[in-house]
Amino acid sequence: MRSLLAVQFLAGMNLNALFVRKKRVKAWLATVGMAALLSPSYIGIVVLQVKAFGFLRNNGLPLEDMLLLGMYAASLFMILFAGIPTVYASLYQSKELSALLPLPFSPWQIVAAKLAVIYVIELLVGWAFFLPALITYFAYGYASAWHLPIALVGLLLMPIVPLALSAIACILISNVPGVGQSKWFWYIGITVALIGASLMLTTGMMAEDSGAMADLIQVRMRQIAQIGHMLPGAQFGMYALVDDRWTAALHQAANVAVSVGYVLATLAVGSALYIGPILRGDAARRRSRVHRGAAETRGFLASYVRKELLCTLKDPAVAMNGLGGYIALPLLGVTYTIMKIQSKGKVDIIGQLDAMLHSEQMATHLPFFVVGIALGLATFGSLSSLFAASYSKDGKRLWIEKSLPVAPFSVYVGKLLAGYALVTALNLLTIALATLVVPFRAQHWLYVIVLSQIAIGWNAAFGLAVDAMRPKLVWKDTVQAVKQNMNVVLAMGVSFAGIGANAGALKALWDTQAGPPLVYAAALALNLALLAGALAFGRSASARLARIQV
Amino acid sequence: MIEIVGITKSYGDKRAVDNLTLDVRDGEIFGFIGPNGAGKTTAIKTIVGMLRPDSGAVRVNGVDVQANPIEAKLGIAYVPDTPDVYERLTGIQFVNFIADAYRVPQDVRVPRIAQLAEMLEMTDALGDVIESYSHGMRQKIVLIAALVHDPKAWVLDEPLVGLDPKASFALKGLMRQHADSGNTVFFSTHILEVAERLCDRVGVIVQGRLVACGTLDELRTAADSTLESIFLDLVDR
C-alpha cells in the first residue's frame, strides 16, 4: 500500500518532474514561473483578509467569528468545486487502472491511493485560502492558545467532507447511463459549476461606506455560514473553530467522527461503483453504438471538412478551447448584469454607448465604431485554438493525411473550412446578440459581418499556417495538444499585431478626418490584403506536410 | 510493381536506410524482414510517399512517388505499423472518409466494405466509435480502409500484429489472391514462419542495408536451413 501511495503521489502530482535530471530544470522553472504569476492575486487575497479583520477591530464590530466561519465555508466550497474536476480527471481520465487492477490490491486501496493524492492537493488549496484568515484571527487575539491544537486538527480534516462529497457525486453521476460517460456533460457541468461558484463568492462586494460594508459583511458571512451547513457534517468543524474550550473540543471530536464516516463511505462507494463496474466489464458492454450510416460518396474536401467537424465536436476539450473568446461572452453578460443591478443602474455601459452613438459629435465618427466593433468581434474568433492547433491535434494520426492521394494544400483548406464554419456560426450568433444592444443600422451590421468574417479569415489562415509549419504531434491527450501549444500563443500574438495594424490605420484616418467611404474602404482593403497574405503563407506552409515525420 | 532505386534516408547522424535498391514484381508477395530499428518502417514510409528520401527514387506502378505523389498514392494501399486513427469517428465514418479521398464510387465501395468487414468479422462493429475498439479491431478497420480502393500495390507494415487467427488467415488469403491476380504485395513482418510460407521473395534489412534478397531457395546456404536460421545468420554476421 505504501508503494502504491508513493507511485500515486509521484505520478498524480508529477513530483518526479522536479527531481528527474532531464526534466527538473524545466519543471522548477515552470513551478517558479507559475508561483510568480499567481503571487500578486494571492497576496491580494491575503491583504483583503487581514484588512477585513482590521476593519472589524478598528470599528469595534463583533463579527470576527462570522468572518472566520465565512472564510472557512468559502474554502470548503472551493475544495468542493475544485474537487469535482480533479476527482473526475483522476478517476475517469487516467489510463493507469489497467496497470493497477492486476496488482494484489483491494479496490478500496486503489480508490484510497487515488483520493489521497487529491486530498493533499485540496488541502493545499484550502490552506492557501483559509490559513491567512486563521493566522490573523489568532494574531488579533480572538482565540486563545488553547484553541491552537483544535484548530490544527480542523485544518487537517478540512478537505475531507467537501472532497468526499465531490468524489461520491462524481462516481454516482458517472454511473448514470447516457450521461455519466459523456465528456460533454462533464465539461459543461464543471464549467457551469465553476462559474456559479465564482459568482457566488465574488458578488456583493461593492458597498461604498463603512456602515454599508459592515451590514454587507454581516449578511454575506451569515449567508456563507449557512451555506456551510449545506455540506452535511461540516458544521462541526466550523463550530470547533469559534466555540469555547470544551465545546470546541467536543465539536472537533464530532468532526473527526464525521470525517472518518465520510472516508469510509467514499471508499465503499468507490469500491462498488468505480472499481466494481470496471471489474464487471460494464464499459465494454456500454460501447457507444452509433447508427452505421450509409456509405455516402463525397468529394475529398467535403469529406475532410465533415471528418474535422466530427472529430472536433466529439472531443469536448478541443471544442471548448476552439470556442476561444466566445466562451467569455456569457460571463461578460452575467457580470455586466450583476454590476448593473448592484450599482442600481449606475453602471450602464450599453446606455452610455447608445447615447454616445446618437450624439451629434459622433455622427461623423460612426464608421470608426462600426469598423472597431467588427474587429473587436473578430478578436473573439482569433482567440480560438481551432486553427493554430489543428495539425497538432491530429498527432500520430497525421500519417493518414500524409498517405492520402491529395495535395497538402487540400488538407490545409479542409481544416480551414471546418474551423471557419464553426467560428462563423459563433460570430454570427454574437452579432445577432449584439444587434439587440448596439443601435447600428442594417447596412452597418452587414458591414460588420463582412469585415469581421474577413478578419477571422486571415486570423484563421495564419494560425493554421503556423501549425502546419511546426505542429506539436507528440502528446498524451488532445488537451495537451491544444492548451500546451506555443503555436496557439504565436498565432494570437500575430492576430493582435494585425488588429494593431488596423488600429494604427484607423488612427491615421481619424487624424486626417477621413470621410466614411474612405474609412470603410480602407479597413476592407487592409483586411483583404492580410487575408491574401495569410492564404499565400498557408499555401506555402501546407507543403511542409510532406516533410513532417510522423 | 514497386521499384526502389538507391534510396537513402538519415535522421541526423543515423542512417536509417542506406542505398536500398530492390524491385517487387507484379504477381508476387515480397516479405521485408529485419530486426527492430533496422529501417523497415522508414523504407516503407518512403515507398508510400510519407517520407522524402535524401537520395534515390521510388516508382510504384511506374509512377515516381516523389515527382507525382498523388498519382502514385492512388495506386497504393498502405497499412502503418500502429493503427492510430480518429478515435471519435465510427468505423464506417473512417472507412468512408478514406474511400472519399481515393474517389471510390458508391457502387464499388458498398460491396467492397461489406466484403472486407465480413471477412474480418467487423460488420457489427462498423457503427461503433473507434475509441471503443480493441487494438485488433483498430488494425482491422485500418486494413478495411486501406484496401477499400483495391489498388494494385499493397504496402503493409506488420499487418498481422494484433489480428486474431481467423482475421490473420483471411488477410493472408487476400494477400495471396491479390498477388495471384497480377498485383504487388509488399509487407514487413517479424513472424518468420509467415514470411517463409507466404512470400515469393524475401528481403532482409539490417542497419538500413539490404543484406539479402531472393526466394527462400536462393537464400538457403544449406538444404535444411529455415528462414529463421538464415535470418539469424545474416543478422549476426
Coordinates of N, CA, C and O in Angstrom, one line a residue, chain A residues 255-397:
Chain A
N255 N -16.3 16.2 14.6 CA -15.8 16.4 13.3 C -14.9 15.3 12.8 O -15.0 14.8 11.7
V256 N -14.1 14.7 13.8 CA -13.2 13.6 13.5 C -14.1 12.4 13.1 O -13.9 11.7 12.1
A257 N -15.1 12.2 13.9 CA -16.0 11.0 13.7 C -16.7 11.2 12.3 O -16.8 10.2 11.5
V258 N -17.2 12.4 12.0 CA -17.9 12.6 10.8 C -16.9 12.4 9.6 O -17.3 11.7 8.6
S259 N -15.7 12.9 9.8 CA -14.7 12.7 8.7 C -14.4 11.2 8.4 O -14.3 10.8 7.3
V260 N -14.2 10.5 9.5 CA -14.0 9.0 9.3 C -15.1 8.4 8.6 O -14.9 7.6 7.7
G261 N -16.3 8.8 9.0 CA -17.5 8.2 8.3 C -17.5 8.6 6.8 O -17.8 7.7 6.0
Y262 N -17.2 9.8 6.5 CA -17.1 10.2 5.1 C -16.1 9.4 4.3 O -16.3 9.0 3.2
V263 N -14.9 9.2 5.0 CA -13.8 8.5 4.3 C -14.3 7.0 4.0 O -14.2 6.5 2.9
L264 N -14.9 6.4 5.0 CA -15.4 5.0 4.8 C -16.4 4.9 3.7 O -16.4 4.0 2.9
A265 N -17.4 5.9 3.8 CA -18.5 5.9 2.8 C -17.9 6.1 1.4 O -18.3 5.4 0.4
T266 N -16.9 7.0 1.3 CA -16.3 7.2 -0.1 C -15.6 6.0 -0.6 O -15.7 5.6 -1.8
L267 N -14.9 5.3 0.3 CA -14.1 4.1 -0.1 C -15.1 3.0 -0.5 O -14.9 2.3 -1.5
A268 N -16.2 2.9 0.2 CA -17.2 1.9 -0.1 C -17.9 2.2 -1.5 O -18.0 1.3 -2.3
V269 N -18.3 3.5 -1.6 CA -18.9 3.9 -2.9 C -17.9 3.7 -4.1 O -18.2 3.2 -5.1
G270 N -16.6 4.1 -3.8 CA -15.6 3.9 -4.9 C -15.4 2.5 -5.2 O -15.3 2.2 -6.4
S271 N -15.3 1.6 -4.2 CA -15.0 0.2 -4.5 C -16.2 -0.4 -5.3 O -16.0 -1.1 -6.2
A272 N -17.4 0.0 -4.9 CA -18.6 -0.7 -5.5 C -18.9 0.0 -6.9 O -19.2 -0.8 -7.8
L273 N -18.8 1.3 -7.0 CA -19.3 1.9 -8.2 C -18.3 2.5 -9.1 O -18.6 2.9 -10.2
Y274 N -17.0 2.5 -8.6 CA -15.9 3.0 -9.5 C -15.2 1.7 -10.0 O -15.1 1.5 -11.2
I275 N -14.6 1.0 -9.1 CA -13.9 -0.2 -9.5 C -14.8 -1.4 -9.9 O -14.5 -2.1 -10.9
G276 N -15.9 -1.5 -9.2 CA -16.9 -2.6 -9.5 C -17.3 -2.7 -11.0 O -17.1 -3.7 -11.6
P277 N -17.8 -1.6 -11.6 CA -18.2 -1.7 -13.0 C -17.0 -2.0 -13.9 O -17.3 -2.7 -14.9
I278 N -15.8 -1.6 -13.5 CA -14.7 -1.9 -14.4 C -14.4 -3.4 -14.3 O -14.2 -4.1 -15.4
L279 N -14.5 -4.0 -13.1 CA -14.2 -5.4 -13.0 C -15.3 -6.2 -13.7 O -15.1 -7.3 -14.2
R280 N -16.5 -5.7 -13.7 CA -17.6 -6.4 -14.3 C -17.6 -6.2 -15.9 O -18.3 -6.9 -16.6
G281 N -16.8 -5.3 -16.3 CA -16.7 -5.0 -17.8 C -17.8 -4.3 -18.3 O -18.2 -4.4 -19.5
D282 N -18.4 -3.4 -17.5 CA -19.6 -2.7 -17.9 C -19.3 -1.7 -19.1 O -20.1 -1.5 -20.0
A283 N -18.1 -1.2 -19.1 CA -17.7 -0.2 -20.1 C -17.7 -0.8 -21.5 O -18.2 -0.2 -22.4
A284 N -17.2 -2.0 -21.6 CA -17.2 -2.7 -22.9 C -18.7 -3.0 -23.3 O -19.0 -2.8 -24.5
R285 N -19.5 -3.3 -22.4 CA -20.9 -3.6 -22.7 C -21.6 -2.3 -23.2 O -22.5 -2.3 -24.0
R286 N -21.2 -1.2 -22.6 CA -21.9 0.1 -22.8 C -21.4 0.8 -24.1 O -21.8 1.9 -24.4
R287 N -20.5 0.1 -24.8 CA -19.9 0.7 -26.0 C -20.9 1.6 -26.8 O -22.0 1.1 -27.1
S288 N -20.5 2.8 -27.0 CA -21.5 3.7 -27.6 C -21.8 3.2 -29.0 O -20.9 3.1 -29.9
R289 N -23.0 2.9 -29.3 CA -23.4 2.4 -30.6 C -24.0 3.6 -31.4 O -24.8 4.4 -30.9
V290 N -23.5 3.7 -32.6 CA -24.0 4.8 -33.4 C -24.5 4.1 -34.7 O -24.0 3.1 -35.1
H291 N -25.6 4.7 -35.3 CA -26.1 4.1 -36.5 C -25.0 4.0 -37.5 O -24.2 4.9 -37.7
R292 N -25.0 2.9 -38.2 CA -23.9 2.6 -39.1 C -23.8 3.6 -40.3 O -22.8 4.0 -40.7
G293 N -24.9 4.1 -40.7 CA -24.9 5.2 -41.8 C -24.5 4.6 -43.1 O -23.7 3.7 -43.2
A294 N -25.2 5.1 -44.1 CA -25.0 4.6 -45.4 C -23.6 5.0 -45.9 O -23.0 6.0 -45.5
A295 N -23.1 4.2 -46.8 CA -21.8 4.6 -47.4 C -22.0 5.7 -48.5 O -22.1 5.4 -49.6
E296 N -22.0 6.9 -48.0 CA -22.3 8.0 -48.9 C -21.0 8.5 -49.6 O -19.9 8.5 -48.9
T297 N -21.0 8.9 -50.8 CA -19.9 9.4 -51.5 C -19.8 10.9 -51.4 O -20.8 11.6 -51.6
R298 N -18.6 11.4 -51.1 CA -18.4 12.9 -51.1 C -17.1 13.2 -51.7 O -16.2 12.3 -51.8
G299 N -17.0 14.4 -52.1 CA -15.7 14.9 -52.6 C -14.7 14.9 -51.4 O -15.1 14.9 -50.3
F300 N -13.4 14.9 -51.7 CA -12.4 14.9 -50.6 C -12.7 16.1 -49.6 O -12.7 15.9 -48.4
L301 N -12.8 17.3 -50.2 CA -12.9 18.4 -49.3 C -14.1 18.3 -48.4 O -14.0 18.6 -47.2
A302 N -15.3 18.0 -49.0 CA -16.5 17.8 -48.2 C -16.3 16.8 -47.1 O -16.7 16.9 -45.9
S303 N -15.7 15.7 -47.5 CA -15.4 14.6 -46.6 C -14.5 15.0 -45.5 O -14.6 14.6 -44.3
Y304 N -13.4 15.7 -45.9 CA -12.4 16.1 -44.9 C -13.0 17.1 -43.9 O -12.8 17.0 -42.7
V305 N -13.8 18.1 -44.4 CA -14.5 19.1 -43.5 C -15.4 18.3 -42.5 O -15.4 18.6 -41.3
R306 N -16.1 17.3 -43.0 CA -17.0 16.6 -42.2 C -16.2 15.8 -41.1 O -16.6 15.8 -39.9
K307 N -15.1 15.2 -41.5 CA -14.3 14.5 -40.6 C -13.8 15.4 -39.5 O -13.8 15.1 -38.3
E308 N -13.3 16.6 -39.9 CA -12.7 17.6 -39.0 C -13.8 18.0 -38.0 O -13.6 18.1 -36.8
L309 N -15.0 18.3 -38.5 CA -16.1 18.8 -37.6 C -16.5 17.7 -36.6 O -16.6 17.9 -35.4
L310 N -16.6 16.4 -37.1 CA -16.9 15.3 -36.2 C -15.9 15.1 -35.1 O -16.2 15.0 -33.9
C311 N -14.6 15.2 -35.6 CA -13.5 15.0 -34.6 C -13.5 16.1 -33.6 O -13.1 15.9 -32.4
T312 N -13.8 17.3 -34.0 CA -13.7 18.5 -33.2 C -14.9 18.5 -32.2 O -14.7 18.6 -31.0
L313 N -16.1 18.3 -32.7 CA -17.2 18.4 -31.9 C -17.4 17.2 -30.9 O -18.0 17.4 -29.8
K314 N -16.8 16.1 -31.3 CA -16.9 14.9 -30.4 C -15.8 14.9 -29.3 O -15.8 14.1 -28.5
D315 N -14.9 15.9 -29.4 CA -13.8 16.0 -28.4 C -14.0 17.3 -27.6 O -13.6 18.4 -28.1
P316 N -14.7 17.2 -26.5 CA -15.0 18.5 -25.7 C -13.8 19.3 -25.5 O -13.9 20.6 -25.5
A317 N -12.7 18.7 -25.2 CA -11.5 19.5 -24.8 C -11.1 20.4 -26.0 O -10.8 21.6 -25.9
V318 N -11.2 19.8 -27.2 CA -10.8 20.6 -28.4 C -11.9 21.6 -28.7 O -11.6 22.8 -29.0
A319 N -13.1 21.2 -28.6 CA -14.2 22.1 -29.0 C -14.3 23.3 -28.0 O -14.5 24.4 -28.4
M320 N -14.2 23.0 -26.7 CA -14.3 24.1 -25.7 C -13.2 25.1 -25.9 O -13.4 26.3 -25.8
N321 N -12.0 24.6 -26.2 CA -10.9 25.5 -26.4 C -11.1 26.3 -27.8 O -10.7 27.4 -27.9
G322 N -11.7 25.5 -28.7 CA -12.0 26.1 -30.0 C -13.0 27.3 -29.9 O -13.0 28.1 -30.8
L323 N -13.8 27.3 -28.9 CA -14.8 28.4 -28.7 C -14.1 29.7 -28.5 O -14.6 30.8 -28.7
G324 N -12.8 29.7 -28.0 CA -12.0 30.9 -27.9 C -12.7 31.9 -27.0 O -13.2 31.6 -26.0
G325 N -12.6 33.1 -27.5 CA -13.1 34.2 -26.7 C -14.6 34.2 -26.6 O -15.2 34.8 -25.6
Y326 N -15.3 33.4 -27.4 CA -16.8 33.4 -27.4 C -17.3 32.9 -26.0 O -18.3 33.2 -25.6
I327 N -16.4 32.0 -25.4 CA -16.8 31.4 -24.1 C -16.9 32.5 -23.0 O -17.6 32.4 -22.0
A328 N -16.2 33.6 -23.3 CA -16.2 34.7 -22.3 C -17.5 35.6 -22.4 O -17.8 36.3 -21.5
L329 N -18.2 35.4 -23.5 CA -19.3 36.3 -23.7 C -20.4 36.1 -22.7 O -20.9 37.1 -22.1
P330 N -20.9 34.9 -22.4 CA -21.9 34.7 -21.4 C -21.4 35.2 -20.0 O -22.2 35.9 -19.3
L331 N -20.1 35.0 -19.8 CA -19.6 35.5 -18.5 C -19.6 37.0 -18.4 O -20.1 37.6 -17.4
L332 N -19.2 37.7 -19.5 CA -19.3 39.2 -19.5 C -20.7 39.6 -19.4 O -21.0 40.6 -18.6
G333 N -21.7 38.9 -20.0 CA -23.1 39.3 -19.9 C -23.6 39.2 -18.5 O -24.2 40.1 -18.0
V334 N -23.3 38.1 -17.8 CA -23.7 37.9 -16.4 C -23.1 38.9 -15.5 O -23.8 39.5 -14.7
T335 N -21.8 39.1 -15.7 CA -21.1 40.1 -14.8 C -21.6 41.5 -15.0 O -21.9 42.2 -14.0
Y336 N -21.9 41.8 -16.3 CA -22.4 43.2 -16.5 C -23.8 43.3 -15.9 O -24.1 44.4 -15.3
T337 N -24.6 42.3 -16.0 CA -26.0 42.4 -15.4 C -25.9 42.5 -13.9 O -26.6 43.3 -13.3
I338 N -25.0 41.7 -13.3 CA -24.8 41.8 -11.8 C -24.3 43.2 -11.4 O -24.9 43.9 -10.5
M339 N -23.4 43.7 -12.2 CA -22.8 45.1 -11.9 C -23.9 46.1 -12.0 O -24.0 47.0 -11.2
K340 N -24.7 46.0 -13.0 CA -25.8 47.0 -13.3 C -26.8 46.9 -12.1 O -27.3 48.0 -11.6
I341 N -27.2 45.7 -11.7 CA -28.2 45.6 -10.6 C -27.6 46.1 -9.3 O -28.3 46.9 -8.6
Q342 N -26.4 45.7 -9.0 CA -25.8 46.1 -7.8 C -25.5 47.6 -7.7 O -25.5 48.2 -6.6
S343 N -25.2 48.2 -8.8 CA -24.9 49.7 -8.8 C -26.2 50.5 -9.0 O -26.2 51.7 -9.2
K344 N -27.3 49.7 -8.9 CA -28.7 50.4 -9.1 C -28.7 51.2 -10.4 O -29.2 52.3 -10.4
G345 N -28.2 50.6 -11.5 CA -28.2 51.3 -12.8 C -27.1 52.2 -13.1 O -27.1 52.8 -14.2
K346 N -26.2 52.5 -12.1 CA -25.2 53.4 -12.4 C -24.2 52.9 -13.4 O -23.7 53.7 -14.2
V347 N -23.9 51.6 -13.4 CA -23.1 51.0 -14.4 C -24.0 50.6 -15.6 O -24.8 49.7 -15.5
D348 N -24.0 51.4 -16.6 CA -24.9 51.2 -17.8 C -24.1 51.5 -19.1 O -24.3 52.5 -19.7
I349 N -23.2 50.6 -19.3 CA -22.3 50.8 -20.5 C -23.1 50.8 -21.8 O -22.9 51.7 -22.7
I350 N -24.1 50.0 -21.9 CA -24.9 49.9 -23.1 C -25.7 51.2 -23.3 O -25.7 51.8 -24.4
G351 N -26.2 51.8 -22.2 CA -27.0 53.0 -22.3 C -26.0 54.2 -22.7 O -26.4 55.0 -23.5
Q352 N -24.8 54.1 -22.1 CA -23.9 55.2 -22.4 C -23.4 55.1 -23.9 O -23.3 56.1 -24.6
L353 N -23.2 53.9 -24.4 CA -22.8 53.6 -25.7 C -23.9 54.1 -26.7 O -23.7 54.8 -27.7
D354 N -25.2 53.8 -26.3 CA -26.3 54.3 -27.1 C -26.3 55.8 -27.2 O -26.5 56.4 -28.3
A355 N -26.2 56.4 -26.1 CA -26.2 57.9 -26.0 C -25.1 58.5 -26.9 O -25.2 59.4 -27.6
M356 N -23.9 57.8 -26.7 CA -22.7 58.3 -27.4 C -22.9 58.2 -29.0 O -22.6 59.2 -29.7
L357 N -23.4 57.1 -29.4 CA -23.6 56.9 -30.8 C -24.6 57.8 -31.4 O -24.6 58.0 -32.6
H358 N -25.6 58.2 -30.6 CA -26.6 59.1 -31.1 C -26.3 60.6 -30.9 O -27.1 61.5 -31.2
S359 N -25.1 60.9 -30.3 CA -24.8 62.3 -30.1 C -24.3 62.9 -31.5 O -23.9 62.2 -32.4
E360 N -24.4 64.2 -31.6 CA -24.1 64.9 -32.8 C -22.6 64.8 -33.1 O -22.2 64.6 -34.3
Q361 N -21.8 64.9 -32.1 CA -20.3 64.9 -32.3 C -19.9 63.5 -32.9 O -18.9 63.4 -33.7
M362 N -20.7 62.5 -32.6 CA -20.3 61.2 -33.1 C -20.7 60.8 -34.5 O -20.3 59.9 -35.1
A363 N -21.6 61.7 -35.0 CA -22.2 61.3 -36.3 C -21.1 61.1 -37.4 O -21.2 60.2 -38.1
T364 N -20.1 62.0 -37.3 CA -19.1 61.9 -38.3 C -18.1 60.7 -38.1 O -17.4 60.3 -38.9
H365 N -18.1 60.3 -36.8 CA -17.1 59.2 -36.4 C -17.7 57.8 -36.4 O -17.0 56.9 -36.0
L366 N -19.0 57.7 -36.7 CA -19.6 56.4 -36.7 C -18.9 55.3 -37.4 O -18.8 54.2 -36.9
P367 N -18.3 55.5 -38.6 CA -17.6 54.5 -39.3 C -16.5 53.8 -38.5 O -16.3 52.6 -38.5
F368 N -15.9 54.7 -37.6 CA -14.8 54.1 -36.8 C -15.3 53.1 -35.8 O -14.7 52.1 -35.5
F369 N -16.5 53.4 -35.3 CA -17.1 52.5 -34.3 C -17.6 51.2 -35.0 O -17.5 50.1 -34.4
V370 N -18.1 51.4 -36.2 CA -18.6 50.2 -37.0 C -17.4 49.2 -37.2 O -17.4 48.0 -37.0
V371 N -16.3 49.9 -37.7 CA -15.1 49.1 -38.0 C -14.5 48.5 -36.7 O -14.1 47.3 -36.6
G372 N -14.5 49.3 -35.7 CA -14.0 48.9 -34.4 C -14.7 47.7 -33.8 O -14.2 46.7 -33.3
I373 N -16.1 47.7 -33.9 CA -16.9 46.6 -33.4 C -16.6 45.4 -34.2 O -16.5 44.2 -33.7
A374 N -16.5 45.5 -35.6 CA -16.3 44.4 -36.4 C -14.9 43.7 -36.0 O -14.8 42.5 -35.9
L375 N -13.9 44.5 -35.8 CA -12.6 44.0 -35.5 C -12.6 43.4 -34.1 O -12.0 42.4 -33.8
G376 N -13.4 44.1 -33.2 CA -13.5 43.5 -31.8 C -14.1 42.1 -31.8 O -13.7 41.2 -31.1
L377 N -15.2 42.0 -32.6 CA -15.8 40.7 -32.7 C -14.9 39.7 -33.3 O -14.9 38.5 -32.9
A378 N -14.1 40.1 -34.3 CA -13.1 39.2 -34.9 C -12.1 38.7 -33.9 O -11.6 37.6 -34.0
T379 N -11.8 39.6 -32.9 CA -10.8 39.2 -31.9 C -11.3 38.0 -31.1 O -10.5 37.1 -30.7
F380 N -12.6 37.9 -30.9 CA -13.1 36.7 -30.2 C -12.7 35.4 -30.9 O -12.3 34.4 -30.4
G381 N -12.9 35.5 -32.3 CA -12.6 34.4 -33.1 C -11.1 34.1 -33.1 O -10.7 32.9 -33.2
S382 N -10.3 35.1 -33.0 CA -8.8 34.9 -33.1 C -8.3 34.2 -31.8 O -7.2 33.7 -31.8
L383 N -9.1 34.2 -30.8 CA -8.7 33.5 -29.5 C -9.0 32.0 -29.6 O -8.7 31.3 -28.7
S384 N -9.6 31.6 -30.7 CA -9.9 30.2 -30.9 C -8.7 29.4 -31.2 O -7.8 29.8 -32.0
S385 N -8.6 28.2 -30.6 CA -7.4 27.3 -30.9 C -7.7 26.4 -32.0 O -6.9 25.5 -32.2
L386 N -8.9 26.5 -32.7 CA -9.2 25.5 -33.7 C -8.2 25.5 -34.8 O -8.0 24.5 -35.5
F387 N -7.6 26.6 -35.1 CA -6.7 26.7 -36.3 C -5.2 26.4 -35.9 O -4.6 25.6 -36.5
A388 N -4.8 27.1 -34.9 CA -3.3 27.0 -34.6 C -3.0 25.7 -33.9 O -1.8 25.5 -33.6
A389 N -3.9 24.9 -33.6 CA -3.6 23.5 -33.1 C -4.3 22.4 -33.9 O -4.4 21.3 -33.5
S390 N -4.6 22.8 -35.1 CA -5.4 21.9 -36.0 C -4.6 20.7 -36.4 O -5.0 19.5 -36.3
Y391 N -3.4 20.9 -36.9 CA -2.5 19.8 -37.3 C -2.0 19.1 -36.0 O -1.9 17.9 -36.0
S392 N -1.7 19.9 -35.0 CA -1.2 19.3 -33.8 C -2.2 18.3 -33.2 O -1.7 17.2 -32.7
K393 N -3.5 18.6 -33.2 CA -4.4 17.7 -32.6 C -4.5 16.3 -33.3 O -5.0 15.4 -32.7
D394 N -4.1 16.3 -34.5 CA -4.1 15.0 -35.3 C -3.0 14.1 -34.7 O -3.1 12.9 -34.8
G395 N -1.9 14.7 -34.2 CA -0.8 13.9 -33.6 C -0.3 12.8 -34.5 O -0.1 13.0 -35.7
K396 N -0.2 11.6 -33.9 CA 0.3 10.5 -34.7 C -0.6 10.1 -35.9 O -0.2 9.4 -36.8
R397 N -1.8 10.5 -35.8 CA -2.8 10.2 -36.9 C -2.5 11.0 -38.2 O -3.2 10.8 -39.2

